[in-house]
Coordinates of C-alpha atoms in Angstrom, one line a residue:
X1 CA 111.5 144.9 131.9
X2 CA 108.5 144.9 134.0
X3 CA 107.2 141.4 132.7
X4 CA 110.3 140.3 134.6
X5 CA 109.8 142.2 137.7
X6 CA 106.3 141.1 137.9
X7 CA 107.5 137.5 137.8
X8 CA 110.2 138.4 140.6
X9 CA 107.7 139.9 142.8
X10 CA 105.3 136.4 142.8
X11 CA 107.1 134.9 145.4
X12 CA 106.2 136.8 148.3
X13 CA 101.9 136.9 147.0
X14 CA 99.2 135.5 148.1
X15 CA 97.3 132.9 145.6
X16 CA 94.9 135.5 144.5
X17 CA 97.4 138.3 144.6
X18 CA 99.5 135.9 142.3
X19 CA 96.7 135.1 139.6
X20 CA 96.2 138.6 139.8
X21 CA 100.0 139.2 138.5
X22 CA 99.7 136.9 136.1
X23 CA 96.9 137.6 134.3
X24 CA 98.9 141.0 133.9
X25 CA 102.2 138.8 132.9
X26 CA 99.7 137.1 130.2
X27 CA 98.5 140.6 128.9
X28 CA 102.0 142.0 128.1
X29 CA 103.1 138.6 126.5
X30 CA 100.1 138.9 124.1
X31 CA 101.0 142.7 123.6
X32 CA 104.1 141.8 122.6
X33 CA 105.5 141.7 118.5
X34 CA 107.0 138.3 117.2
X35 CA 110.6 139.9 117.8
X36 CA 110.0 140.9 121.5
X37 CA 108.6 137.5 122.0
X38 CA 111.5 135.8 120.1
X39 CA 114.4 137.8 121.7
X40 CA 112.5 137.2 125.6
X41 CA 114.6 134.8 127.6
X42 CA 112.1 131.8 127.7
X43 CA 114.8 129.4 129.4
X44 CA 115.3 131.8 132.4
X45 CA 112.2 132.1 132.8
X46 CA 110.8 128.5 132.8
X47 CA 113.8 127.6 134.9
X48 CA 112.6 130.3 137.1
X49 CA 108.7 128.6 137.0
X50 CA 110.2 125.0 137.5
X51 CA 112.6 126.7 141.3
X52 CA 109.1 128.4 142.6
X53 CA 107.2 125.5 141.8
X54 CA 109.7 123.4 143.6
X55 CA 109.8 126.2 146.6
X56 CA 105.9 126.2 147.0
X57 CA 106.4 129.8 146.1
X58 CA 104.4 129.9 143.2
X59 CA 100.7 127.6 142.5
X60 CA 100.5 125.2 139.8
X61 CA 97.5 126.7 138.8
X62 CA 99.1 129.8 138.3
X63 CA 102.4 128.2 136.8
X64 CA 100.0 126.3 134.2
X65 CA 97.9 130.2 133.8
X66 CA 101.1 131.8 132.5
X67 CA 102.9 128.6 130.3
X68 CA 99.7 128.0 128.4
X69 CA 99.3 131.8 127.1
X70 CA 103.7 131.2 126.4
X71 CA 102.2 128.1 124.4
X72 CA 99.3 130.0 122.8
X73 CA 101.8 132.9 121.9
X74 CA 104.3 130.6 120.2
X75 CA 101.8 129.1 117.9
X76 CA 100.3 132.2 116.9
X77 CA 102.9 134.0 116.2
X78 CA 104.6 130.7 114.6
X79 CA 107.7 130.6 116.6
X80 CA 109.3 126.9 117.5
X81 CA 110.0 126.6 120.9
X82 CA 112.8 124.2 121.0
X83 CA 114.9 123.2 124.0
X84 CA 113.5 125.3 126.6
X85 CA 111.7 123.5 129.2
X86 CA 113.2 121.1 131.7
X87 CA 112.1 117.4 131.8
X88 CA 111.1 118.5 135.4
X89 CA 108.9 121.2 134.4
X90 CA 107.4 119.2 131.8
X91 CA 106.8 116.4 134.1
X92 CA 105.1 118.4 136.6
X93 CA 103.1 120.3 133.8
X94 CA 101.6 117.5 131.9
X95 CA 98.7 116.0 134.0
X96 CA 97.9 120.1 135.1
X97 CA 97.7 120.5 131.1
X98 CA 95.9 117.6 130.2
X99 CA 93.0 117.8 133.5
X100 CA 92.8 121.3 131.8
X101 CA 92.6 119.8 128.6
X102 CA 89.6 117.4 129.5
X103 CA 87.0 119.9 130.5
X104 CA 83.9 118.8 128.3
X105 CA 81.6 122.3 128.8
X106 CA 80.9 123.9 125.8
X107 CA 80.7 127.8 127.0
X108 CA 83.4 130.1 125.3
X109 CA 85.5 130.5 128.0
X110 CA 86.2 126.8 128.7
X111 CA 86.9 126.1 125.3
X112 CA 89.3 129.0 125.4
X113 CA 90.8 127.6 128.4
X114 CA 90.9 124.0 126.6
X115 CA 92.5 125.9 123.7
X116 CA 95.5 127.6 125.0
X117 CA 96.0 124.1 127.5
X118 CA 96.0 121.9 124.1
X119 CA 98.8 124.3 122.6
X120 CA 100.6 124.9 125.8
X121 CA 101.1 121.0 125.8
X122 CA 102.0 120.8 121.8
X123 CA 105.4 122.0 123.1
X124 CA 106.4 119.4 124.3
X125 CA 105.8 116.9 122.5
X126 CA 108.0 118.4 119.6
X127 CA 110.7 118.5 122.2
X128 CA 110.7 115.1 124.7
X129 CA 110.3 111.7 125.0
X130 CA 107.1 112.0 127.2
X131 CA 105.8 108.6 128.4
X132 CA 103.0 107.5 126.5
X133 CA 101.1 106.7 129.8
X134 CA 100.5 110.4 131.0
X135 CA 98.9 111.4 127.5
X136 CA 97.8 108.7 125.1
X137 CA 94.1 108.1 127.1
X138 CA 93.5 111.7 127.6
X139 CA 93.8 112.6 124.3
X140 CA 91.8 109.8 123.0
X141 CA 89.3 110.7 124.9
X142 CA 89.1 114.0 124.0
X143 CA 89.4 113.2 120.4
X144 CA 86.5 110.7 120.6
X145 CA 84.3 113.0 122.7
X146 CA 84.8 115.8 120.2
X147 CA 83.6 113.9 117.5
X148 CA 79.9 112.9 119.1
X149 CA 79.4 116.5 120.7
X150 CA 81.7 118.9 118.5
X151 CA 82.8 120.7 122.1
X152 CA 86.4 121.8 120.6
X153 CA 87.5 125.2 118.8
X154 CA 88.5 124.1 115.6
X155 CA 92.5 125.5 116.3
X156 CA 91.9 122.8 119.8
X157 CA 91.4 120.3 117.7
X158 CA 94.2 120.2 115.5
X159 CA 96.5 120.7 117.9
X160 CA 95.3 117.3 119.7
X161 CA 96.0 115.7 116.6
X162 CA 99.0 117.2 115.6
X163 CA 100.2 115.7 119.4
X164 CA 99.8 112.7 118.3
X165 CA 101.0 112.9 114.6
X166 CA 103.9 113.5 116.3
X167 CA 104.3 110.6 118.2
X168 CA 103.4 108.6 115.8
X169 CA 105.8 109.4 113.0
X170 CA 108.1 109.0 115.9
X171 CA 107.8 105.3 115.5
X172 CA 105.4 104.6 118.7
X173 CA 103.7 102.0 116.8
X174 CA 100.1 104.2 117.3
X175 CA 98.3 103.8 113.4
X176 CA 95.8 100.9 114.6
X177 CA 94.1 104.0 117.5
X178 CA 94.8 106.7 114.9
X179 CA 93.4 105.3 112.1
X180 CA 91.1 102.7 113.4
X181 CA 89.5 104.2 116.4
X182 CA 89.7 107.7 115.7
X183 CA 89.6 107.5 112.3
X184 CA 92.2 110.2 111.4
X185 CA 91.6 110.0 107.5
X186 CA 88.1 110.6 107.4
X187 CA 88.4 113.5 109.8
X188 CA 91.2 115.1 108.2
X189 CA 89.3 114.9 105.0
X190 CA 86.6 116.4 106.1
X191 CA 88.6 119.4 107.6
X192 CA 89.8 119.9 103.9
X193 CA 86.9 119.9 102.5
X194 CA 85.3 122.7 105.0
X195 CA 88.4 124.9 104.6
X196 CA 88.9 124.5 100.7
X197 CA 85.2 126.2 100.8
X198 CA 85.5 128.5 103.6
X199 CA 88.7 129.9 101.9
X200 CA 88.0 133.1 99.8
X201 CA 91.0 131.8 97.0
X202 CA 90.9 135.0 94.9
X203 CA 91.9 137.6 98.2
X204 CA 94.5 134.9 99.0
X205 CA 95.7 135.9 95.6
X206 CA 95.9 139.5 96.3
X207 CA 99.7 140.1 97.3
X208 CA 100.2 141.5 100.8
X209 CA 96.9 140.1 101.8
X210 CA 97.3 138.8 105.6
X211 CA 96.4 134.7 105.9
X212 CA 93.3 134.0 107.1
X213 CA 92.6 131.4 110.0
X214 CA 91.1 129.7 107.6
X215 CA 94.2 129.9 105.8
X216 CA 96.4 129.0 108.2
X217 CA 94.4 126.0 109.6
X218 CA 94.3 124.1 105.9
X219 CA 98.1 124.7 105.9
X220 CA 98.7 122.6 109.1
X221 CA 96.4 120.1 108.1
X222 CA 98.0 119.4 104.9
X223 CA 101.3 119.4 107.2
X224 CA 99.8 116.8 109.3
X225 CA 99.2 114.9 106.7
X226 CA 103.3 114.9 105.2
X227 CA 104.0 113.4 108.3
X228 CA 101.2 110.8 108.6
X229 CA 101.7 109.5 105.1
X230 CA 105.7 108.9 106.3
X231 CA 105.1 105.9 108.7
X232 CA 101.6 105.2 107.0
X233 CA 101.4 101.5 106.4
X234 CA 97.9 100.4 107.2
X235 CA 95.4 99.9 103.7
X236 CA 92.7 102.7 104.7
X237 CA 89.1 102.3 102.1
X238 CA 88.9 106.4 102.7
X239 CA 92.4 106.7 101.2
X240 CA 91.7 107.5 98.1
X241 CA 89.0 110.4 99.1
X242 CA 91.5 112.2 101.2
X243 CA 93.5 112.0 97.5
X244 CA 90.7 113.6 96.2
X245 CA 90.8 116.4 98.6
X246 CA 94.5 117.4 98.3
X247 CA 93.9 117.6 94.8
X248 CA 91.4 120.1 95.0
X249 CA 93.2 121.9 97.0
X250 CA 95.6 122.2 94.4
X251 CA 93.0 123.2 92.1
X252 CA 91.7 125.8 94.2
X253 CA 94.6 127.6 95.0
X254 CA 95.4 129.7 91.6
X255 CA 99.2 130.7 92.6
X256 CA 101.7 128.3 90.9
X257 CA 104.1 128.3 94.3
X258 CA 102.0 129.3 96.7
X259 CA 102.3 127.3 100.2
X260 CA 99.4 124.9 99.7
X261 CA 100.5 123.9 96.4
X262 CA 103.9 123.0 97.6
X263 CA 102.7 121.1 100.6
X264 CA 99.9 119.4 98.9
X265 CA 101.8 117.5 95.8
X266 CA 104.8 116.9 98.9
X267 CA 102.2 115.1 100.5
X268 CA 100.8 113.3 97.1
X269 CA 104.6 112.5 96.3
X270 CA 105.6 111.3 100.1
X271 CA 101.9 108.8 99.9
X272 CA 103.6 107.7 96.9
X273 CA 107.3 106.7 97.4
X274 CA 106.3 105.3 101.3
X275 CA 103.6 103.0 100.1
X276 CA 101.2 105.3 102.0
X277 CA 98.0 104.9 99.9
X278 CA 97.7 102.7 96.7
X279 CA 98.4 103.7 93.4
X280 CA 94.6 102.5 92.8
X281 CA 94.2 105.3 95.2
X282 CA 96.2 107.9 93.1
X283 CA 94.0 106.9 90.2
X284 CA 90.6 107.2 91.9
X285 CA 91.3 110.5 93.7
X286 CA 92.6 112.4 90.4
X287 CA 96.1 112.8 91.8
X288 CA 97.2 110.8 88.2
X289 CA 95.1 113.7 86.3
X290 CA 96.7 116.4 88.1
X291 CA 100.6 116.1 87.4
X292 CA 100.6 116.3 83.2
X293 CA 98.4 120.1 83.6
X294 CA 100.5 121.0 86.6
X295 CA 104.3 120.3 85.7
X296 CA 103.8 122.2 82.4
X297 CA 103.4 125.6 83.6
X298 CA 106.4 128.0 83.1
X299 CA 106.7 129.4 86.6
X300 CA 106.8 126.0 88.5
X301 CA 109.8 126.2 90.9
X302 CA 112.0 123.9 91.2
X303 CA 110.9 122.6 94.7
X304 CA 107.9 121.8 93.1
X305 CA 109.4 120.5 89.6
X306 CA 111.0 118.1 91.4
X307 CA 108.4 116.7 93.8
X308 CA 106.1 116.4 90.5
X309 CA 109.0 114.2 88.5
X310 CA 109.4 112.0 91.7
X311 CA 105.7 111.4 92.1
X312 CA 106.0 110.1 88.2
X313 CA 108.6 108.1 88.9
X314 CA 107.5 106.2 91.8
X315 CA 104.3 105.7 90.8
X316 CA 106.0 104.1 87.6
X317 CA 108.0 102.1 89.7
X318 CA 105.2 100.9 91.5
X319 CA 103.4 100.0 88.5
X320 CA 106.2 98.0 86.6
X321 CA 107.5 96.2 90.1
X322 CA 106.3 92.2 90.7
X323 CA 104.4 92.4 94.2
X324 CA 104.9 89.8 97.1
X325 CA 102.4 87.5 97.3
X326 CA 100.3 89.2 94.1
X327 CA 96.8 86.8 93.2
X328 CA 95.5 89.2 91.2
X329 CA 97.7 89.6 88.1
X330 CA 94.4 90.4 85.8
X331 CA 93.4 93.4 88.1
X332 CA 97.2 94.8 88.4
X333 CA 97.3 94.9 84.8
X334 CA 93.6 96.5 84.0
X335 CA 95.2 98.9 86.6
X336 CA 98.4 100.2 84.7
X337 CA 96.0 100.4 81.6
X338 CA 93.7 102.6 83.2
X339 CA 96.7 104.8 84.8
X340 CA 98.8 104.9 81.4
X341 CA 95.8 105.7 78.9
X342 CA 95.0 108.5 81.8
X343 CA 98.5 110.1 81.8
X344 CA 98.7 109.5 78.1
X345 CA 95.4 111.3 77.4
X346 CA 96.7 114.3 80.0
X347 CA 100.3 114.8 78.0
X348 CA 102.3 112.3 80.4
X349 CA 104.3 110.6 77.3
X350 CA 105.5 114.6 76.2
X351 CA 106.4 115.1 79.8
X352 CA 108.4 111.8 79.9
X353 CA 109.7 112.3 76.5
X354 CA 110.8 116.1 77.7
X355 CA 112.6 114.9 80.8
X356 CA 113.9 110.8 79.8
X357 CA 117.4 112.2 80.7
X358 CA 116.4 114.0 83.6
X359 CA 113.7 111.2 85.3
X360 CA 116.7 108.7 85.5
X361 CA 119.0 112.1 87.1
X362 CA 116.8 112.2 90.0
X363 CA 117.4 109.0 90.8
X364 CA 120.6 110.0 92.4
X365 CA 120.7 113.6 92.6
X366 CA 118.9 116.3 94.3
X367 CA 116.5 118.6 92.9
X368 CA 118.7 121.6 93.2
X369 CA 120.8 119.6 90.3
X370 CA 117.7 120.4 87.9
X371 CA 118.9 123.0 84.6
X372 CA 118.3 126.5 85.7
X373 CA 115.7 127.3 82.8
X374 CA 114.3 123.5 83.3
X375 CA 110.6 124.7 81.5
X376 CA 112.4 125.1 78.2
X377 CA 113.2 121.6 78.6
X378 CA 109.3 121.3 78.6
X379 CA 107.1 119.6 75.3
X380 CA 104.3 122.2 75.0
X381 CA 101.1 120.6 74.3

């Protein structure tokens, strides 16, 4: 393969007769189809980086040229590298990444370079226990500088979030500086919002139409935001627009199982049953309007059937449950008036009289237990 025996023959080059390889190594890996990519032996090969590194036989700024266009590749062509690189290498590769990373010039190329550094680094992440030390100011930084001068491709941005999304719903205590400082739920809503416009939602429909970046950018944001609502604890006042937002992107999107939709009311249910947002929240961004006009259509699958009836029921449960320390006993109860004359209104007492059986089921089954032809099941309104 002659990616391979371009890499074999960097040990004996010069620094710019090396860059000069590489650049060539970086232009067959971006030739290449998702199967050639998938089927390349990425182990051997960052085992191989990690020895020359170690030998002084190959620059880091080389070594960090050729892993961030591996990094780029990966994401766009959605493969998940797992298990692949070495604590050493990514030890060594972090800092390299993240000086990379904080260039603040706003010409195409840097922002390019900032790009592929930012998804080279997503990597790892995923994969390793990375000290919080040699990336949590960085990225703050560049989060917080982004926001006042706007010097990040949109596709660099998410990927410093989704960084440290990841951390986060890994139980590193981070909400107060996500939340807080950088203010996570007002961006992300915003980022919604742009999208649900930019996105041309009758092509989408057209089947064998290739996703859009667009497309593909709303998707990981409403991905972000299933695992941010999981450890979510902290009340947020902007909670209840970023509700809103998910819910028009249900709205917008016009296929019954498309990808959005099932990510979107995953995201409404897990907010729900981890005490993400409040049900107050629920009610103010229209997620209470959307389940009765949603759950009654015929070709709802039963992934999403069943992340519909859980939203019901834990929003029931949280209306009906005595809360610690509760003051206000007046405003809880104007509260489940306002939410039951809403679902009432919208058909929810036909849906909860279709499915009384099948509500208390999911207590303790999975939704792969659900009848076969659940929709006959269904009150028609």
């Amino acid at each position: 393969m002659h990616f391979e025996e371009l890499f074999d023959e960097i040990g004996g080059c010069n620094e710019d007769e090396q860059k000069f390889k590489v650049e060539e190594m970086n232009e067959l890996i971006e030739e290449m189809s998702k199967d050639e990519f998938e089927t390349m032996d990425r182990k051997n090969l960052f085992d191989k980086i990690t020895k020359k590194i170690e030998e002084k036989k190959l620059s880091m700024e080389n070594a960090i040229l050729l892993l961030k266009i591996v990094g780029y590749c990966k994401v766009m062509k959605k493969i998940y590298l797992f298990g692949f690189i070495s604590d050493e290498l990514i030890s060594i590769c972090v800092p390299y990444l993240l000086k990379v990373a904080l260039k603040k010039e706003e010409s195409e190329e840097v922002q390019k370079e900032v790009e592929m550094a930012l998804l080279a680094l997503c990597c790892a992440p995923e994969c390793y226990d990375i000290e919080q030390k040699l990336y949590l100011n960085e990225l703050k930084e560049i989060i917080l500088y982004h926001q006042e001068h706007h010097n990040l491709t949109r596709l660099a941005y998410q990927f410093v979030w989704k960084i440290l999304i990841s951390k986060f719903s890994s139980g590193r205590g981070l909400e107060g500086m996500i939340t807080k400082e950088l203010h996570f739920v007002r961006e992300a809503r915003r980022e919604l919002d742009e999208l649900t416009r930019c996105i041309d939602w009758k092509r989408k429909d057209e089947k064998g139409e290739k996703e859009t970046k667009e497309e593909l950018a709303l998707l990981r944001w409403i991905q972000k935001l299933n695992r941010f609502f999981y450890s979510c604890q902290m009340r947020n006042e902007e909670n209840c627009n970023l509700i809103g937002s998910i819910v028009r992107v249900i709205r917008a999107e016009n296929d019954d199982n498309g990808d959005f939709h099932f990510f979107c009311i995953q995201s409404l249910r897990i907010a729900a049953e981890n005490r993400a947002v409040e049900v107050e929240d629920l009610l103010k961004g229209e997620a209470i309007d959307v389940i009765p006009v949603e759950i009654q259509r015929q070709t709802l699958n039963h992934n999403l059937t069943w992340n519909y009836l859980q939203l019901i029921l834990k929003i029931s449960e949280r209306l009906i449950e005595k809360r610690d320390g509760e003051t206000n006993k007046t405003k809880r109860k104007e509260l489940k008036r306002k939410i039951f004359e809403k679902m009432e209104e919208e058909g929810y007492e036909d849906i909860i009289t279709s499915f009384h059986i099948i509500l208390h089921y999911l207590n303790f089954n999975f939704f792969n237990f659900l009848p076969e032809y659940y929709g006959d099941f269904l009150v028609n309104i």
